[in-house]
């Protein structure tokens, strides 16, 4: 889902995001993967980091999938206006998507219900 940064406070990139990343030691607060690392996920979903960028490039040139971790900031209560530090968590893409599953399911059900034709008795 695209992020509309116009809805975020002006200091999101200059203050809030860096503060949360610093608190998390620039790692995912769920799984511990480091921000901007290169690697791959195994069949169980565990992240395996390539120790050097050159190894990542070689793996990619051999047709292996290489992903780059980019940490995002998750609103734990799904309210983008609640920017209190206790509501924000640094997460990798995989952990953020998993965190958002309940909200996405609820939104899907809401849309599905709204699009149902009215029953006439």
JSON list of C-alpha atoms in Angstrom, two decimals:
[
{"chain": "A", "resi": 1, "resn": "UNK", "atom": "CA", "xyz": [0.00, 0.00, 0.00]},
{"chain": "A", "resi": 2, "resn": "UNK", "atom": "CA", "xyz": [1.56, 3.36, -1.01]},
{"chain": "A", "resi": 3, "resn": "UNK", "atom": "CA", "xyz": [2.50, 5.71, 1.78]},
{"chain": "A", "resi": 4, "resn": "UNK", "atom": "CA", "xyz": [1.11, 9.24, 1.66]},
{"chain": "A", "resi": 5, "resn": "UNK", "atom": "CA", "xyz": [3.84, 11.19, 3.47]},
{"chain": "A", "resi": 6, "resn": "UNK", "atom": "CA", "xyz": [1.68, 14.33, 3.29]},
{"chain": "A", "resi": 7, "resn": "UNK", "atom": "CA", "xyz": [-0.25, 12.84, 6.21]},
{"chain": "A", "resi": 8, "resn": "UNK", "atom": "CA", "xyz": [2.91, 12.51, 8.31]},
{"chain": "A", "resi": 9, "resn": "UNK", "atom": "CA", "xyz": [4.42, 15.26, 10.47]},
{"chain": "A", "resi": 10, "resn": "UNK", "atom": "CA", "xyz": [7.03, 17.56, 8.94]},
{"chain": "A", "resi": 11, "resn": "UNK", "atom": "CA", "xyz": [9.76, 16.16, 11.18]},
{"chain": "A", "resi": 12, "resn": "UNK", "atom": "CA", "xyz": [9.13, 12.51, 10.19]},
{"chain": "A", "resi": 13, "resn": "UNK", "atom": "CA", "xyz": [12.38, 12.20, 8.18]},
{"chain": "A", "resi": 14, "resn": "UNK", "atom": "CA", "xyz": [14.47, 14.71, 10.11]},
{"chain": "A", "resi": 15, "resn": "UNK", "atom": "CA", "xyz": [13.63, 13.61, 13.67]},
{"chain": "A", "resi": 16, "resn": "UNK", "atom": "CA", "xyz": [11.14, 10.78, 14.23]},
{"chain": "A", "resi": 17, "resn": "UNK", "atom": "CA", "xyz": [12.37, 8.14, 11.78]},
{"chain": "A", "resi": 18, "resn": "UNK", "atom": "CA", "xyz": [16.08, 8.59, 12.64]},
{"chain": "A", "resi": 19, "resn": "UNK", "atom": "CA", "xyz": [15.27, 8.45, 16.38]},
{"chain": "A", "resi": 20, "resn": "UNK", "atom": "CA", "xyz": [13.39, 5.16, 16.04]},
{"chain": "A", "resi": 21, "resn": "UNK", "atom": "CA", "xyz": [16.11, 3.64, 13.84]},
{"chain": "A", "resi": 22, "resn": "UNK", "atom": "CA", "xyz": [18.74, 4.73, 16.36]},
{"chain": "A", "resi": 23, "resn": "UNK", "atom": "CA", "xyz": [16.75, 3.19, 19.23]},
{"chain": "A", "resi": 24, "resn": "UNK", "atom": "CA", "xyz": [16.61, -0.07, 17.26]},
{"chain": "A", "resi": 25, "resn": "UNK", "atom": "CA", "xyz": [20.36, 0.00, 16.53]},
{"chain": "A", "resi": 26, "resn": "UNK", "atom": "CA", "xyz": [19.46, 0.23, 12.83]},
{"chain": "A", "resi": 27, "resn": "UNK", "atom": "CA", "xyz": [18.01, -3.31, 12.97]},
{"chain": "A", "resi": 28, "resn": "UNK", "atom": "CA", "xyz": [14.54, -4.82, 12.70]},
{"chain": "A", "resi": 29, "resn": "UNK", "atom": "CA", "xyz": [13.01, -4.85, 16.17]},
{"chain": "A", "resi": 30, "resn": "UNK", "atom": "CA", "xyz": [11.33, -8.19, 15.44]},
{"chain": "A", "resi": 31, "resn": "UNK", "atom": "CA", "xyz": [13.89, -10.36, 13.64]},
{"chain": "A", "resi": 32, "resn": "UNK", "atom": "CA", "xyz": [17.12, -8.37, 14.13]},
{"chain": "A", "resi": 33, "resn": "UNK", "atom": "CA", "xyz": [18.16, -8.06, 10.48]},
{"chain": "A", "resi": 34, "resn": "UNK", "atom": "CA", "xyz": [20.37, -5.03, 9.82]},
{"chain": "A", "resi": 35, "resn": "UNK", "atom": "CA", "xyz": [19.21, -2.09, 7.71]},
{"chain": "A", "resi": 36, "resn": "UNK", "atom": "CA", "xyz": [20.69, -1.93, 4.17]},
{"chain": "A", "resi": 37, "resn": "UNK", "atom": "CA", "xyz": [22.13, -5.46, 4.34]},
{"chain": "A", "resi": 38, "resn": "UNK", "atom": "CA", "xyz": [22.12, -7.67, 1.24]},
{"chain": "A", "resi": 39, "resn": "UNK", "atom": "CA", "xyz": [21.20, -11.32, 1.30]},
{"chain": "A", "resi": 40, "resn": "UNK", "atom": "CA", "xyz": [18.45, -13.83, 0.71]},
{"chain": "A", "resi": 41, "resn": "UNK", "atom": "CA", "xyz": [15.70, -15.58, 2.65]},
{"chain": "A", "resi": 42, "resn": "UNK", "atom": "CA", "xyz": [15.84, -19.35, 2.96]},
{"chain": "A", "resi": 43, "resn": "UNK", "atom": "CA", "xyz": [12.83, -21.66, 2.68]},
{"chain": "A", "resi": 44, "resn": "UNK", "atom": "CA", "xyz": [11.87, -20.95, 6.31]},
{"chain": "A", "resi": 45, "resn": "UNK", "atom": "CA", "xyz": [12.04, -17.19, 5.74]},
{"chain": "A", "resi": 46, "resn": "UNK", "atom": "CA", "xyz": [15.27, -16.64, 7.68]},
{"chain": "A", "resi": 47, "resn": "UNK", "atom": "CA", "xyz": [17.49, -13.89, 6.32]},
{"chain": "A", "resi": 48, "resn": "UNK", "atom": "CA", "xyz": [21.03, -14.86, 5.32]},
{"chain": "A", "resi": 49, "resn": "UNK", "atom": "CA", "xyz": [23.32, -11.92, 4.77]},
{"chain": "A", "resi": 50, "resn": "UNK", "atom": "CA", "xyz": [26.07, -11.82, 2.19]},
{"chain": "A", "resi": 51, "resn": "UNK", "atom": "CA", "xyz": [29.17, -10.71, 4.12]},
{"chain": "A", "resi": 52, "resn": "UNK", "atom": "CA", "xyz": [30.35, -8.36, 1.37]},
{"chain": "A", "resi": 53, "resn": "UNK", "atom": "CA", "xyz": [28.66, -6.40, -1.41]},
{"chain": "A", "resi": 54, "resn": "UNK", "atom": "CA", "xyz": [30.89, -8.24, -3.93]},
{"chain": "A", "resi": 55, "resn": "UNK", "atom": "CA", "xyz": [29.42, -11.60, -2.91]},
{"chain": "A", "resi": 56, "resn": "UNK", "atom": "CA", "xyz": [25.93, -10.17, -3.30]},
{"chain": "A", "resi": 57, "resn": "UNK", "atom": "CA", "xyz": [26.82, -8.94, -6.80]},
{"chain": "A", "resi": 58, "resn": "UNK", "atom": "CA", "xyz": [28.27, -12.34, -7.75]},
{"chain": "A", "resi": 59, "resn": "UNK", "atom": "CA", "xyz": [25.17, -14.13, -6.46]},
{"chain": "A", "resi": 60, "resn": "UNK", "atom": "CA", "xyz": [22.93, -11.80, -8.45]},
{"chain": "A", "resi": 61, "resn": "UNK", "atom": "CA", "xyz": [25.03, -12.28, -11.60]},
{"chain": "A", "resi": 62, "resn": "UNK", "atom": "CA", "xyz": [24.52, -16.05, -11.20]},
{"chain": "A", "resi": 63, "resn": "UNK", "atom": "CA", "xyz": [20.77, -15.58, -11.19]},
{"chain": "A", "resi": 64, "resn": "UNK", "atom": "CA", "xyz": [20.28, -15.94, -7.44]},
{"chain": "A", "resi": 65, "resn": "UNK", "atom": "CA", "xyz": [17.74, -13.71, -5.76]},
{"chain": "A", "resi": 66, "resn": "UNK", "atom": "CA", "xyz": [19.36, -10.96, -3.71]},
{"chain": "A", "resi": 67, "resn": "UNK", "atom": "CA", "xyz": [17.29, -8.67, -1.52]},
{"chain": "A", "resi": 68, "resn": "UNK", "atom": "CA", "xyz": [18.26, -5.48, 0.21]},
{"chain": "A", "resi": 69, "resn": "UNK", "atom": "CA", "xyz": [16.79, -4.83, 3.61]},
{"chain": "A", "resi": 70, "resn": "UNK", "atom": "CA", "xyz": [15.21, -1.41, 4.02]},
{"chain": "A", "resi": 71, "resn": "UNK", "atom": "CA", "xyz": [13.78, -0.77, 7.46]},
{"chain": "A", "resi": 72, "resn": "UNK", "atom": "CA", "xyz": [10.42, 0.92, 7.71]},
{"chain": "A", "resi": 73, "resn": "UNK", "atom": "CA", "xyz": [8.70, 2.45, 10.70]},
{"chain": "A", "resi": 74, "resn": "UNK", "atom": "CA", "xyz": [5.53, 0.69, 11.76]},
{"chain": "A", "resi": 75, "resn": "UNK", "atom": "CA", "xyz": [2.67, 2.25, 13.71]},
{"chain": "A", "resi": 76, "resn": "UNK", "atom": "CA", "xyz": [1.81, -0.56, 16.13]},
{"chain": "A", "resi": 77, "resn": "UNK", "atom": "CA", "xyz": [-1.80, 0.61, 16.54]},
{"chain": "A", "resi": 78, "resn": "UNK", "atom": "CA", "xyz": [-2.12, 1.36, 12.77]},
{"chain": "A", "resi": 79, "resn": "UNK", "atom": "CA", "xyz": [-2.87, 5.05, 13.53]},
{"chain": "A", "resi": 80, "resn": "UNK", "atom": "CA", "xyz": [-0.47, 7.17, 11.46]},
{"chain": "A", "resi": 81, "resn": "UNK", "atom": "CA", "xyz": [-1.28, 10.17, 13.64]},
{"chain": "A", "resi": 82, "resn": "UNK", "atom": "CA", "xyz": [-0.03, 8.44, 16.80]},
{"chain": "A", "resi": 83, "resn": "UNK", "atom": "CA", "xyz": [3.68, 9.14, 16.49]},
{"chain": "A", "resi": 84, "resn": "UNK", "atom": "CA", "xyz": [4.61, 8.51, 20.11]},
{"chain": "A", "resi": 85, "resn": "UNK", "atom": "CA", "xyz": [7.84, 6.51, 20.33]},
{"chain": "A", "resi": 86, "resn": "UNK", "atom": "CA", "xyz": [6.07, 3.69, 22.18]},
{"chain": "A", "resi": 87, "resn": "UNK", "atom": "CA", "xyz": [3.77, 3.24, 19.15]},
{"chain": "A", "resi": 88, "resn": "UNK", "atom": "CA", "xyz": [6.58, 3.16, 16.57]},
{"chain": "A", "resi": 89, "resn": "UNK", "atom": "CA", "xyz": [8.77, 0.21, 15.71]},
{"chain": "A", "resi": 90, "resn": "UNK", "atom": "CA", "xyz": [11.58, -0.25, 13.18]},
{"chain": "A", "resi": 91, "resn": "UNK", "atom": "CA", "xyz": [10.74, -3.29, 11.03]},
{"chain": "A", "resi": 92, "resn": "UNK", "atom": "CA", "xyz": [12.12, -4.95, 7.92]},
{"chain": "A", "resi": 93, "resn": "UNK", "atom": "CA", "xyz": [9.75, -5.30, 4.97]},
{"chain": "A", "resi": 94, "resn": "UNK", "atom": "CA", "xyz": [8.81, -8.90, 5.88]},
{"chain": "A", "resi": 95, "resn": "UNK", "atom": "CA", "xyz": [8.03, -8.13, 9.54]},
{"chain": "A", "resi": 96, "resn": "UNK", "atom": "CA", "xyz": [6.10, -4.97, 8.61]},
{"chain": "A", "resi": 97, "resn": "UNK", "atom": "CA", "xyz": [3.94, -6.87, 6.14]},
{"chain": "A", "resi": 98, "resn": "UNK", "atom": "CA", "xyz": [3.27, -9.56, 8.75]},
{"chain": "A", "resi": 99, "resn": "UNK", "atom": "CA", "xyz": [2.37, -6.92, 11.33]},
{"chain": "A", "resi": 100, "resn": "UNK", "atom": "CA", "xyz": [-0.13, -5.36, 8.91]},
{"chain": "A", "resi": 101, "resn": "UNK", "atom": "CA", "xyz": [-1.96, -8.62, 8.06]},
{"chain": "A", "resi": 102, "resn": "UNK", "atom": "CA", "xyz": [-4.79, -8.17, 10.63]},
{"chain": "A", "resi": 103, "resn": "UNK", "atom": "CA", "xyz": [-5.44, -4.61, 9.47]},
{"chain": "A", "resi": 104, "resn": "UNK", "atom": "CA", "xyz": [-5.39, -5.59, 5.80]},
{"chain": "A", "resi": 105, "resn": "UNK", "atom": "CA", "xyz": [-7.80, -8.46, 6.45]},
{"chain": "A", "resi": 106, "resn": "UNK", "atom": "CA", "xyz": [-10.17, -6.11, 8.29]},
{"chain": "A", "resi": 107, "resn": "UNK", "atom": "CA", "xyz": [-10.00, -3.55, 5.47]},
{"chain": "A", "resi": 108, "resn": "UNK", "atom": "CA", "xyz": [-10.68, -6.29, 2.91]},
{"chain": "A", "resi": 109, "resn": "UNK", "atom": "CA", "xyz": [-13.71, -7.51, 4.85]},
{"chain": "A", "resi": 110, "resn": "UNK", "atom": "CA", "xyz": [-14.98, -3.94, 5.18]},
{"chain": "A", "resi": 111, "resn": "UNK", "atom": "CA", "xyz": [-14.68, -3.34, 1.43]},
{"chain": "A", "resi": 112, "resn": "UNK", "atom": "CA", "xyz": [-16.25, -6.71, 0.68]},
{"chain": "A", "resi": 113, "resn": "UNK", "atom": "CA", "xyz": [-19.20, -5.94, 2.98]},
{"chain": "A", "resi": 114, "resn": "UNK", "atom": "CA", "xyz": [-19.69, -2.47, 1.45]},
{"chain": "A", "resi": 115, "resn": "UNK", "atom": "CA", "xyz": [-19.79, -3.97, -2.06]},
{"chain": "A", "resi": 116, "resn": "UNK", "atom": "CA", "xyz": [-22.44, -6.56, -1.21]},
{"chain": "A", "resi": 117, "resn": "UNK", "atom": "CA", "xyz": [-25.79, -5.91, -2.85]},
{"chain": "A", "resi": 118, "resn": "UNK", "atom": "CA", "xyz": [-28.60, -5.17, -0.42]},
{"chain": "A", "resi": 119, "resn": "UNK", "atom": "CA", "xyz": [-30.84, -8.13, 0.32]},
{"chain": "A", "resi": 120, "resn": "UNK", "atom": "CA", "xyz": [-34.49, -7.43, -0.26]},
{"chain": "A", "resi": 121, "resn": "UNK", "atom": "CA", "xyz": [-36.93, -9.56, 1.65]}
]
